[in-house]
Coordinates of N, CA and C in Angstrom, one line a residue:
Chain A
X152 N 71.6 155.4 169.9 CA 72.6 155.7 171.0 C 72.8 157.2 171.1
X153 N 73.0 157.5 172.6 CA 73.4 159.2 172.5 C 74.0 159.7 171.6
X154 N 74.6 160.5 170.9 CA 75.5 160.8 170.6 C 76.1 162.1 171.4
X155 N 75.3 162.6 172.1 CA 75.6 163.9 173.5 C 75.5 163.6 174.8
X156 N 76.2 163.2 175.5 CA 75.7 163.2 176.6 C 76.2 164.1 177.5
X157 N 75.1 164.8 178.4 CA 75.9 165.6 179.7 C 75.0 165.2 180.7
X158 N 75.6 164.8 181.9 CA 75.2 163.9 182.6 C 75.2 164.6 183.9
X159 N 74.9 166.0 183.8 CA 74.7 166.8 185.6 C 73.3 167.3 184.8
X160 N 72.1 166.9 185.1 CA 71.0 167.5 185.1 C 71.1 169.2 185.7
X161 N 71.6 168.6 186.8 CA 71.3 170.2 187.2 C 72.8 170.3 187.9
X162 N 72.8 171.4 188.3 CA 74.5 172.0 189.2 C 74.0 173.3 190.1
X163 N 75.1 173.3 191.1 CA 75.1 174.4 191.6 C 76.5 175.0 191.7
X164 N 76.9 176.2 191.8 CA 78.0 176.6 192.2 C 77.8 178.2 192.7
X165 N 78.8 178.6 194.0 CA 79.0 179.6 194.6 C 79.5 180.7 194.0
X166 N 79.0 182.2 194.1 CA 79.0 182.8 193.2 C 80.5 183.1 193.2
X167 N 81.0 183.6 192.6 CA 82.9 183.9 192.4 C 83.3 182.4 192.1
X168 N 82.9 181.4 192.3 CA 83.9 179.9 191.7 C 83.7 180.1 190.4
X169 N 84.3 179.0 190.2 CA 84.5 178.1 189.2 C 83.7 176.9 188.9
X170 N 83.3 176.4 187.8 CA 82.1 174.9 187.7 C 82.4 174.7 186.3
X171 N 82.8 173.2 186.5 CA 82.9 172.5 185.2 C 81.5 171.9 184.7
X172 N 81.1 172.4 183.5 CA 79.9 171.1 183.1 C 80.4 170.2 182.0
X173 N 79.8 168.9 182.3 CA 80.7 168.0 181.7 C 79.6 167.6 180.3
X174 N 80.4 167.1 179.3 CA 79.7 166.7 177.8 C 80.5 165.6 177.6
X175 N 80.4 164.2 176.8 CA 80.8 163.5 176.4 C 80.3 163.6 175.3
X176 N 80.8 162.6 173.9 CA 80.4 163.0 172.9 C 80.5 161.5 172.1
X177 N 80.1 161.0 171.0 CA 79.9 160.2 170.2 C 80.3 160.0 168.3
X178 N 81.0 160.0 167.9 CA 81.1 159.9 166.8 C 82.4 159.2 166.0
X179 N 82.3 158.8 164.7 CA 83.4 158.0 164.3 C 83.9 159.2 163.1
X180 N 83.3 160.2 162.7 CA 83.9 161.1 162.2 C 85.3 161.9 162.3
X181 N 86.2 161.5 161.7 CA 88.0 162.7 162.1 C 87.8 164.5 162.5
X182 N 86.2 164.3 161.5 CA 86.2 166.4 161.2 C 85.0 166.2 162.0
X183 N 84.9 167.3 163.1 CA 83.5 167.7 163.6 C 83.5 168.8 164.6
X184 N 82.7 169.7 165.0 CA 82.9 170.6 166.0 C 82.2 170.6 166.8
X185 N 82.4 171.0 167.9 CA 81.9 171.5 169.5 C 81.4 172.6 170.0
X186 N 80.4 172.6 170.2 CA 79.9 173.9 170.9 C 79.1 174.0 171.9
X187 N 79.5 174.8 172.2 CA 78.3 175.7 173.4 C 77.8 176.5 173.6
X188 N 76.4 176.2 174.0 CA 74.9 177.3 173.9 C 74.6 177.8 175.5
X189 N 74.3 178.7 175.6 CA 73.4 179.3 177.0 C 72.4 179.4 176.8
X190 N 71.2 178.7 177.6 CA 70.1 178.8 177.7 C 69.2 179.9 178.6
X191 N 69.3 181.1 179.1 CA 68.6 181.8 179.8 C 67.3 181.6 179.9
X192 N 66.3 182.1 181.4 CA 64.9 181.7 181.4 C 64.5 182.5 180.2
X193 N 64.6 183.3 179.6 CA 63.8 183.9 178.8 C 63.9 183.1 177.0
X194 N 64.4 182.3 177.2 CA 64.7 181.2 175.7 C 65.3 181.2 174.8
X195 N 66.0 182.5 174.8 CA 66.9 182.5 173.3 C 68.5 181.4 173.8
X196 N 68.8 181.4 172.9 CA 70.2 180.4 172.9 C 71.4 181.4 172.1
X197 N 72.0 181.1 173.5 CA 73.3 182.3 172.7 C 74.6 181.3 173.1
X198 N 75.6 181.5 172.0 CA 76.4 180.9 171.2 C 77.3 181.6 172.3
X199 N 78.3 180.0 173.6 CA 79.3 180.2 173.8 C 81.4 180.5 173.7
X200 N 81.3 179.3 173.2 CA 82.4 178.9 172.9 C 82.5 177.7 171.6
X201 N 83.6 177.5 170.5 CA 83.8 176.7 170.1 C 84.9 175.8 169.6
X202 N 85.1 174.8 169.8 CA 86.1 173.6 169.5 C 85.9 172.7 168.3
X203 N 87.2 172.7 167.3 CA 87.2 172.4 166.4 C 88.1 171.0 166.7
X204 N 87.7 169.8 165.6 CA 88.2 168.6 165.9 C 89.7 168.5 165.9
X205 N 90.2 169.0 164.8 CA 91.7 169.4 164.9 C 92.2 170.5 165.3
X206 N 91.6 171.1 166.4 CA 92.5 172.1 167.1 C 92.7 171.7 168.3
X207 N 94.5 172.2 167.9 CA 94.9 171.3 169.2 C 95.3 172.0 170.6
X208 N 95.0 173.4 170.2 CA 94.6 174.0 171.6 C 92.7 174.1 172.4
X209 N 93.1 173.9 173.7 CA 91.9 174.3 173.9 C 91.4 175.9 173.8
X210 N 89.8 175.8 173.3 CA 89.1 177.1 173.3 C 89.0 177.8 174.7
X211 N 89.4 179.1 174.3 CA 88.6 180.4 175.7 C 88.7 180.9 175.0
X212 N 87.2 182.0 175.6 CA 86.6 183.0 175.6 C 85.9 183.7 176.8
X213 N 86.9 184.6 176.8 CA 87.1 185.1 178.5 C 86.8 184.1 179.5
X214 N 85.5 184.5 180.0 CA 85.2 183.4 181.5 C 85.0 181.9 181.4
X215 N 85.0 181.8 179.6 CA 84.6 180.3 179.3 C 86.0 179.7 179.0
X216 N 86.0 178.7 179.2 CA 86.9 177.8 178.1 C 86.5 176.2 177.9
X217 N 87.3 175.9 177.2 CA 86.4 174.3 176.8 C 87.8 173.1 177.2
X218 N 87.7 172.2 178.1 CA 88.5 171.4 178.2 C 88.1 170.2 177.1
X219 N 89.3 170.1 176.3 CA 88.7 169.6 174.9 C 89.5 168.2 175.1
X220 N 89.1 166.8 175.4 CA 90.0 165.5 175.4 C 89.8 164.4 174.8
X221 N 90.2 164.4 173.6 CA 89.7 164.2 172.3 C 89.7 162.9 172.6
X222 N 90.8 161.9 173.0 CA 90.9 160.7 173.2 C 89.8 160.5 173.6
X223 N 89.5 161.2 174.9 CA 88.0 160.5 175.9 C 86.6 161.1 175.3
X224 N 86.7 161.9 174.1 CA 85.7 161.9 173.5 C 84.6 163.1 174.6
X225 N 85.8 164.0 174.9 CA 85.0 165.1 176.3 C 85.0 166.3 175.9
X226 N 84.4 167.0 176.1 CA 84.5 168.6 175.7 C 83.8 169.3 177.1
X227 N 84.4 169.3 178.4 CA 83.6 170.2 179.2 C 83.8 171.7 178.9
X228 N 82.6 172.2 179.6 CA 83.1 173.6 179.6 C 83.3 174.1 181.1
X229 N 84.2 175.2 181.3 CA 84.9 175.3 182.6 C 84.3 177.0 182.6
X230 N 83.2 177.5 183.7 CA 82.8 178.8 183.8 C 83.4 179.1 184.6
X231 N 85.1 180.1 184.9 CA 85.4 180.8 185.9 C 84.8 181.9 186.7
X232 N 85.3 182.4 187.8 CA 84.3 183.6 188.6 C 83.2 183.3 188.2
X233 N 82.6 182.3 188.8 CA 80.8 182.4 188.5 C 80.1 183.9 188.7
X234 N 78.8 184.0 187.9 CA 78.8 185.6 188.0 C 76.7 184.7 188.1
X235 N 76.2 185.8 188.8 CA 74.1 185.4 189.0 C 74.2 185.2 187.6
X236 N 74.6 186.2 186.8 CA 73.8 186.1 185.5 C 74.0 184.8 184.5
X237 N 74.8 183.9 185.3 CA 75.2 182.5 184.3 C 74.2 181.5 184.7
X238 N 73.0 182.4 185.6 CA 72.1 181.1 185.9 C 71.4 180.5 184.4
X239 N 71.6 179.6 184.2 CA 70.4 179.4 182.4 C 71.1 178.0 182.5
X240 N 70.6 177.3 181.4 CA 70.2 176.2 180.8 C 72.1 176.1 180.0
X241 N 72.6 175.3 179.9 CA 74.1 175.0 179.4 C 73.8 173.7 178.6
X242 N 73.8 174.0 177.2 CA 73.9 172.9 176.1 C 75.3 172.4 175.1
X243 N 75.7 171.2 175.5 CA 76.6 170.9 174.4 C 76.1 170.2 173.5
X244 N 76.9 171.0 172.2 CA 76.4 170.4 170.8 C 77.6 170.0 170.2
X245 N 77.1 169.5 169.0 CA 78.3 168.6 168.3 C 77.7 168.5 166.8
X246 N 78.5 169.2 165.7 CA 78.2 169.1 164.6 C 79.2 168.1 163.6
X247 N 78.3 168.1 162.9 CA 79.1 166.4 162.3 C 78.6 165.9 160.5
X248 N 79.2 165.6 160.0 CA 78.6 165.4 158.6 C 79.6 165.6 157.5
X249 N 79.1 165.7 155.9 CA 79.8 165.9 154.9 C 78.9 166.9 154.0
X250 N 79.8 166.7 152.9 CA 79.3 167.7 151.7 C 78.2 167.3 151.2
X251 N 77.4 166.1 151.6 CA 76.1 165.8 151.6 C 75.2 166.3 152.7
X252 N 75.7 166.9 153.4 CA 74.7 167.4 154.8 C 75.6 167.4 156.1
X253 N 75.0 168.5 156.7 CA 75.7 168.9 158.2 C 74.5 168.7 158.9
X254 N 74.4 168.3 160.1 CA 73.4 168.7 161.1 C 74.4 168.4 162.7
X255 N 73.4 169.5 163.7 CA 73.7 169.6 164.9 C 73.5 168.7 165.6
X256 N 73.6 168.2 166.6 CA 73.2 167.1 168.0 C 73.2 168.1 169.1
X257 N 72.2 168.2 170.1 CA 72.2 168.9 171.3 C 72.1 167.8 172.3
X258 N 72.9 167.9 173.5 CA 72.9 167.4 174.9 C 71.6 167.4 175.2
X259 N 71.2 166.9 176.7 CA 69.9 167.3 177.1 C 70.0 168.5 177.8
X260 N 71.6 169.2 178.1 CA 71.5 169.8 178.6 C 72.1 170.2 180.5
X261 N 72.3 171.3 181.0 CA 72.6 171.1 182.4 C 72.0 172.6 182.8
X262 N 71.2 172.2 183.9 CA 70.8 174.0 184.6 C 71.9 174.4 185.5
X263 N 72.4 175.2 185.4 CA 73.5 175.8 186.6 C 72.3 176.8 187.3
X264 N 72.4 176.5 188.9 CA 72.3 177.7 189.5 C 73.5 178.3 190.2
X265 N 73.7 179.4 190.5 CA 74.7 180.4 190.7 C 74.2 180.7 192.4
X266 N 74.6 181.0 193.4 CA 74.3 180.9 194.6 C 75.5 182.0 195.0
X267 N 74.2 183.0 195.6 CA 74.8 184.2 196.2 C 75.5 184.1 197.5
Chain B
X102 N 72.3 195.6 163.6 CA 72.3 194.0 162.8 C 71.0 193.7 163.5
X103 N 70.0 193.5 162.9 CA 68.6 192.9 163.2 C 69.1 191.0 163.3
X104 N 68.8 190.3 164.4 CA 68.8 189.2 165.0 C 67.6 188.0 163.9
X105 N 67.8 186.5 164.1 CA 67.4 186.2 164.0 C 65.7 186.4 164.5
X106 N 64.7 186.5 163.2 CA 63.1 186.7 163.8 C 62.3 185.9 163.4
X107 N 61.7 185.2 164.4 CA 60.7 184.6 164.0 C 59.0 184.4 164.2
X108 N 58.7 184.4 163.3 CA 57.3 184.7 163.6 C 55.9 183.1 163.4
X109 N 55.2 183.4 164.2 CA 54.7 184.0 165.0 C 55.2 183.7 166.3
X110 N 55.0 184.7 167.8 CA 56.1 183.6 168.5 C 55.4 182.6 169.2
X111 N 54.1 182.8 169.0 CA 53.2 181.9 170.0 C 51.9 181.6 169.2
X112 N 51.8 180.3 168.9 CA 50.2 180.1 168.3 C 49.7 178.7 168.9
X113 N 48.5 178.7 168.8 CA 47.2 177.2 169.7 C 46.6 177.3 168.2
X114 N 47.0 175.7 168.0 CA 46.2 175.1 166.9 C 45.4 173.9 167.3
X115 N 44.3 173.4 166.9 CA 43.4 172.1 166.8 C 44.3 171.1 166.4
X116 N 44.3 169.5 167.0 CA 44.5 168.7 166.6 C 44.2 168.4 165.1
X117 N 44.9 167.9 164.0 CA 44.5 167.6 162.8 C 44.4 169.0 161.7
X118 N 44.8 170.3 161.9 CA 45.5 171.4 161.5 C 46.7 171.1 161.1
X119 N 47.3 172.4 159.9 CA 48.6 172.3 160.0 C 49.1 173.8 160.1
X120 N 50.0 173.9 160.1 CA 50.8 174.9 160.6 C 52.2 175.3 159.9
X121 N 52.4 177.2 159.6 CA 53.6 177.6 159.0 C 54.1 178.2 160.2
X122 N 55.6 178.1 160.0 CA 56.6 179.0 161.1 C 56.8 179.4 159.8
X123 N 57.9 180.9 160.3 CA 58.5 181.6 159.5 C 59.9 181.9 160.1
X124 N 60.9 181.9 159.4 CA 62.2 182.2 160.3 C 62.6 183.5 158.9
X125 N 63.1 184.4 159.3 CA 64.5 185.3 159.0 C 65.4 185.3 159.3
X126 N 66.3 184.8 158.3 CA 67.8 185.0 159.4 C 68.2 186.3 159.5
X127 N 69.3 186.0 159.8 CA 70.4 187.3 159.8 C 71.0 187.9 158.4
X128 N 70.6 189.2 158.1 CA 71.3 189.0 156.7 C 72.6 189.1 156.4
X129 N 72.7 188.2 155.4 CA 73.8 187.9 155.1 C 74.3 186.6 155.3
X130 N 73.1 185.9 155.8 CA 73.3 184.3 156.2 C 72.7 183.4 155.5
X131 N 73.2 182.2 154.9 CA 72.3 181.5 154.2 C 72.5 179.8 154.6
X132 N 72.6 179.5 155.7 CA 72.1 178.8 156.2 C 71.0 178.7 157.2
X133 N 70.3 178.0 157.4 CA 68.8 178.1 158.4 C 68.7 176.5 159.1
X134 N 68.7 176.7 160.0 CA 68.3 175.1 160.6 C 66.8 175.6 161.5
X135 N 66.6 174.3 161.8 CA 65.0 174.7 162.4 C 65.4 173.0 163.9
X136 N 64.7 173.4 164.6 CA 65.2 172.5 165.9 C 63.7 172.6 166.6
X137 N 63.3 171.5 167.3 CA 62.4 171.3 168.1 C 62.6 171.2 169.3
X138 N 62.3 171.9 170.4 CA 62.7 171.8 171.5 C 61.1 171.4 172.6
X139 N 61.3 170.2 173.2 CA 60.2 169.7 174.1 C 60.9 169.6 175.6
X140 N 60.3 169.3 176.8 CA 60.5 168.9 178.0 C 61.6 167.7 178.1
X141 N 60.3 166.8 177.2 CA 61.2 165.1 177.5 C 62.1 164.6 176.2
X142 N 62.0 165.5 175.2 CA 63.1 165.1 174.0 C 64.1 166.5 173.9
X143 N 64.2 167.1 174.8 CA 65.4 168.2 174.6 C 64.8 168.8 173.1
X144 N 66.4 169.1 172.7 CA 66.5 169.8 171.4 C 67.0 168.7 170.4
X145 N 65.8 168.6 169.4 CA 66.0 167.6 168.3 C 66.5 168.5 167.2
X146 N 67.3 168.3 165.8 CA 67.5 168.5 164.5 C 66.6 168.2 163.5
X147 N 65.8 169.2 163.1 CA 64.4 169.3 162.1 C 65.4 169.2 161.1
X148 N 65.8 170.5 160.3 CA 66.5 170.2 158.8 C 67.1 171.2 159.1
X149 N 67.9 171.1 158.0 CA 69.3 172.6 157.5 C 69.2 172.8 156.5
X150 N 68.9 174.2 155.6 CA 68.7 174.5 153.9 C 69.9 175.4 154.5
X151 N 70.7 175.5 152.9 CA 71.7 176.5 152.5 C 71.6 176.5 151.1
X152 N 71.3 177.8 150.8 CA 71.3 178.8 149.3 C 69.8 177.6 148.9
X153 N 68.6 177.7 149.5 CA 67.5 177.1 149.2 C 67.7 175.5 149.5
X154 N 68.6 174.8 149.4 CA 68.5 173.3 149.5 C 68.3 172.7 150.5
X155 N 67.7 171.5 150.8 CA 68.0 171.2 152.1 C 68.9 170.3 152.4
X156 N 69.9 170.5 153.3 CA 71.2 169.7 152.7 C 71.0 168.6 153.9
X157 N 70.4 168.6 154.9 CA 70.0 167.7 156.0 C 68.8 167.7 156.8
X158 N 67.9 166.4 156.9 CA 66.8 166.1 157.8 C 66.8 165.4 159.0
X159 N 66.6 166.1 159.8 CA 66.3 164.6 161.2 C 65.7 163.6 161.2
X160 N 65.3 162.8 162.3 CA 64.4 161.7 162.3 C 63.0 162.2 162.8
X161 N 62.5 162.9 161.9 CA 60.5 163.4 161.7 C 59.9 163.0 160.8
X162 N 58.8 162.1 161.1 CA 57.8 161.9 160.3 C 57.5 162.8 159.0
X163 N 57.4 162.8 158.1 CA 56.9 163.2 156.6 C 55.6 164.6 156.8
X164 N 55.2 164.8 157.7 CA 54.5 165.6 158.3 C 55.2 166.7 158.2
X165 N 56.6 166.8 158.8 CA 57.3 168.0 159.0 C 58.2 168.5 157.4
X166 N 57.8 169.6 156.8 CA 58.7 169.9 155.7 C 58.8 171.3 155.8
X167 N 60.0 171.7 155.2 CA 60.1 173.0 155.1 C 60.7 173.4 153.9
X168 N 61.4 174.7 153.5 CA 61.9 175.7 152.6 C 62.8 176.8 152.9
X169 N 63.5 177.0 151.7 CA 63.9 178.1 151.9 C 64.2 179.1 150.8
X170 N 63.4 180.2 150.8 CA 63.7 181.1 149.4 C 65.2 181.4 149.0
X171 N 64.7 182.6 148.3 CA 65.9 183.0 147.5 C 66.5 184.3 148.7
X172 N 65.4 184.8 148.9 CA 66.5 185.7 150.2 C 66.5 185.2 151.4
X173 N 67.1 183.7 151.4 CA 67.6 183.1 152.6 C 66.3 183.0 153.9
X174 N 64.8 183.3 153.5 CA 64.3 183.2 154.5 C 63.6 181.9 154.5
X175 N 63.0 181.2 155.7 CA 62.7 179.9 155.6 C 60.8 179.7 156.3
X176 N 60.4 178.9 155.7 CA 59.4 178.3 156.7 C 59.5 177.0 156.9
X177 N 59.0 176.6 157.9 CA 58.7 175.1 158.1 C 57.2 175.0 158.1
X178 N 56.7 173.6 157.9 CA 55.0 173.7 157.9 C 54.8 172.1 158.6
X179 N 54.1 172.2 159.7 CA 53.6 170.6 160.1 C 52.4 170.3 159.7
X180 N 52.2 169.1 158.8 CA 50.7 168.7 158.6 C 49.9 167.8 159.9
X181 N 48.9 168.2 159.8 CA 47.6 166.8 160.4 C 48.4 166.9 162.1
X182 N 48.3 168.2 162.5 CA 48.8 168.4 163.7 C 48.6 167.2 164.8
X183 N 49.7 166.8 165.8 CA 49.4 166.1 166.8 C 49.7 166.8 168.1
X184 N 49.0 166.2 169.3 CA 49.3 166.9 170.2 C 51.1 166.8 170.7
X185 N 51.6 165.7 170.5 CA 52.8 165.6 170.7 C 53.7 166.7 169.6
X186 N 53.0 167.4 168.8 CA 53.5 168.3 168.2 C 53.6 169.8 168.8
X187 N 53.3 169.9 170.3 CA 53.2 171.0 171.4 C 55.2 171.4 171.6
X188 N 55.1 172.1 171.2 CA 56.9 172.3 171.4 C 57.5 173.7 170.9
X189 N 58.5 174.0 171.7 CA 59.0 175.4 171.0 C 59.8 175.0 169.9
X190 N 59.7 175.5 168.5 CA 60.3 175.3 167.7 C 61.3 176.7 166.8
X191 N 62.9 176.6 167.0 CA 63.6 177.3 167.2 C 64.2 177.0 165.7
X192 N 64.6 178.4 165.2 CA 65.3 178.7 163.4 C 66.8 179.5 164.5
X193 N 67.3 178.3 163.4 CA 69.1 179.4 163.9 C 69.5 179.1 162.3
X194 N 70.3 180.6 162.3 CA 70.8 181.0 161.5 C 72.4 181.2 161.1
X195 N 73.2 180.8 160.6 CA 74.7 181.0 160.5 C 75.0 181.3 158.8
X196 N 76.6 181.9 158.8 CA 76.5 182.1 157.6 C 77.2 181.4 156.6
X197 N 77.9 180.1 157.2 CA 78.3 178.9 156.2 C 77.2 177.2 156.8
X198 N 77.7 176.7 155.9 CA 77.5 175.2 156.7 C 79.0 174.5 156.4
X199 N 79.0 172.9 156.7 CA 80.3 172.7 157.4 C 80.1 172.5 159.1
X200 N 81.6 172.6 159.4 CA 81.7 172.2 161.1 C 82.7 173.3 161.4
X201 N 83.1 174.6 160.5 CA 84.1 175.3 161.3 C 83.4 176.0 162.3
X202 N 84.2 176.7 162.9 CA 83.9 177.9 163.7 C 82.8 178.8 162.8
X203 N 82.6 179.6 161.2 CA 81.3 180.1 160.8 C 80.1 179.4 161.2
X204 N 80.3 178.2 161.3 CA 78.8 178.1 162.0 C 77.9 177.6 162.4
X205 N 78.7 178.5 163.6 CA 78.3 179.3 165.1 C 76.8 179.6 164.6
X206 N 75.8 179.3 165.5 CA 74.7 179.3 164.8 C 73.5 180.3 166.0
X207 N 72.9 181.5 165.4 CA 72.3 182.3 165.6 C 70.9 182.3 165.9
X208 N 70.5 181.9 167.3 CA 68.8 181.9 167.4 C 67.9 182.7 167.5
X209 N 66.8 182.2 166.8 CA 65.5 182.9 167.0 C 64.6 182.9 168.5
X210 N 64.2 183.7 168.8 CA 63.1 183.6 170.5 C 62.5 182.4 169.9
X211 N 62.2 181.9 169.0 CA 61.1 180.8 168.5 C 59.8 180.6 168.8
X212 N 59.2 179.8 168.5 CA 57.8 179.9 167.8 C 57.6 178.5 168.9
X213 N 56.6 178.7 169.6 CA 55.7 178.4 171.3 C 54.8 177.6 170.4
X214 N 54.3 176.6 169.8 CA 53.4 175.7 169.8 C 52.5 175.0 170.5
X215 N 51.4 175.1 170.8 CA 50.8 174.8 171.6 C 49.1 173.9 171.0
X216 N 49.4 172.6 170.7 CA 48.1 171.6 170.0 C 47.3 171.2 171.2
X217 N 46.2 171.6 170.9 CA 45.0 171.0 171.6 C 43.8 170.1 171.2

C-alpha cells in the first residue's frame, strides 16, 4: 500500500499566487516526521520544510508552510507569492521507525509550473 | 561547508557487471542513506548506516549492499548488473537518525546509472 501519496502529478500556478500541493500519508506509528524536498531541473534535492508528529503547530518557513491535519493523515504544503524559480519537482516524505531502524518514504511527487 | 559529494556522477556499465558508488557526507554527519530514483518507481529507500551500522534496508534484492566507514563515508555496490538497474542513485546525508527535525537530510547531485 502507499504509504505517500500526492495525488497532483503536475500543477500549475500564476506567478505572485499561492498553490497548495497536497500529500496524504499512511502510518500506524504515534512518532514520525514530515517533510519536504524541492526537486529542481538540475537534480539536487533541497530540504523544505519540516513537521513533527507531535507538534501541534503548523510549520513555516518563510514562503512555505505545511498545513499539517493529523486526523486526516495530510500534510500539504502551501507556496505563497509564487516566484519562476519554484518551478521543480515537490516531494513529500515521511519518516517513520524505531531504535531498530529509521527509513524515509518519498511521494511520487508533483511538478509545479510557475506561469509568468 | 563542502555539501554532500558523490562520486562518480555519471557511469555506463554492461549488463552482468557490478558497480561502487561513493558518497561523502557532510562533515560532521554520521548518518548516510542512499535512495534510488527511476522514472516509473519515483524515489525508493536503499539503506541508512549511522556510526558504520546499517540500521535500515529497503525492499532490494541481495544484489544491492553497502557500508559505511569510520569517517562517515559510504559506498553502495550493485552485483550482476541489470538493466532495470539504470537509475539515478542519490546519498543524503544528516547528522542524527530518528524522526526529529536533525534529520533533515542533505543531498548529493548523485550518481546517473546507465546499464546496457
Amino acid at each position: 500500500a502507499q504509504k505517500i501519496t500526492q495525488t497532483q502529478p503536475g500543477m500549475f500556478v500564476q506567478e505572485k499566487e499561492a498553490v497548495t500541493l497536497d500529500c496524504t500519508y499512511d502510518t500506524s506509528d504515534p512518532s514520525y516526521g514530515l517533510f519536504w524536498y524541492k526537486q529542481p531541473s538540475s537534480g539536487e534535492m533541497i530540504f523544505l520544510i519540516y513537521q513533527g508528529s507531535y507538534d501541534q503547530q503548523n510549520a513555516t518557513e518563510g514562503r512555505y508552510s505545511l498545513n499539517f491535519q493529523k486526523a486526516r493523515k495530510s500534510a500539504n504544503l502551501v507556496i505563497s507569492a509564487s516566484q519562476l524559480g519554484d518551478s521543480a519537482m515537490y516531494f513529500c516524505a515521511m519518516r517513520e521507525g524505531n531504535t531498530g531502524g529509521f527509513k524515509t518514504i518519498f511521494g511520487a511527487g508533483t511538478r509545479l509550473f510557475v506561469k509568468a | 561547508k563542502a555539501g554532500v559529494t558523490q562520486t562518480p556522477r555519471y557511469l555506463i556499465k554492461t549488463r552482468g557487471q557490478q558497480v561502487t558508488l561513493s558518497c561523502s557526507p557532510i562533515s560532521g554527519h554520521r548518518s548516510v542513506s542512499w535512495y534510488q530514483q527511476t522514472p516509473g518507481q519515483g524515489l525508493q529507500f536503499l539503506f541508512e548506516y549511522f556510526s558504520e551500522t546499517q540500521r535500515n534496508k529497503g525492499n532490494f534484492p541481495g544484489r544491492f549492499s553497502g557500508r559505511q566507514f569510520s569517517n562517515s563515508r559510504s559506498e553502495m555496490n550493485v552485483s550482476t548488473l541489470e538493466l532495470g538497474d539504470s537509475a539515478l542513485y542519490l546519498c543524503a546525508s544528516s547528522t542524527g537518525t530518528g524522526i526529529s527535525m536533525n534529520t533533515e537530510a542533505f543531498f548529493g547531485q548523485g550518481t546517473r546509472l546507465t546499464v546496457v
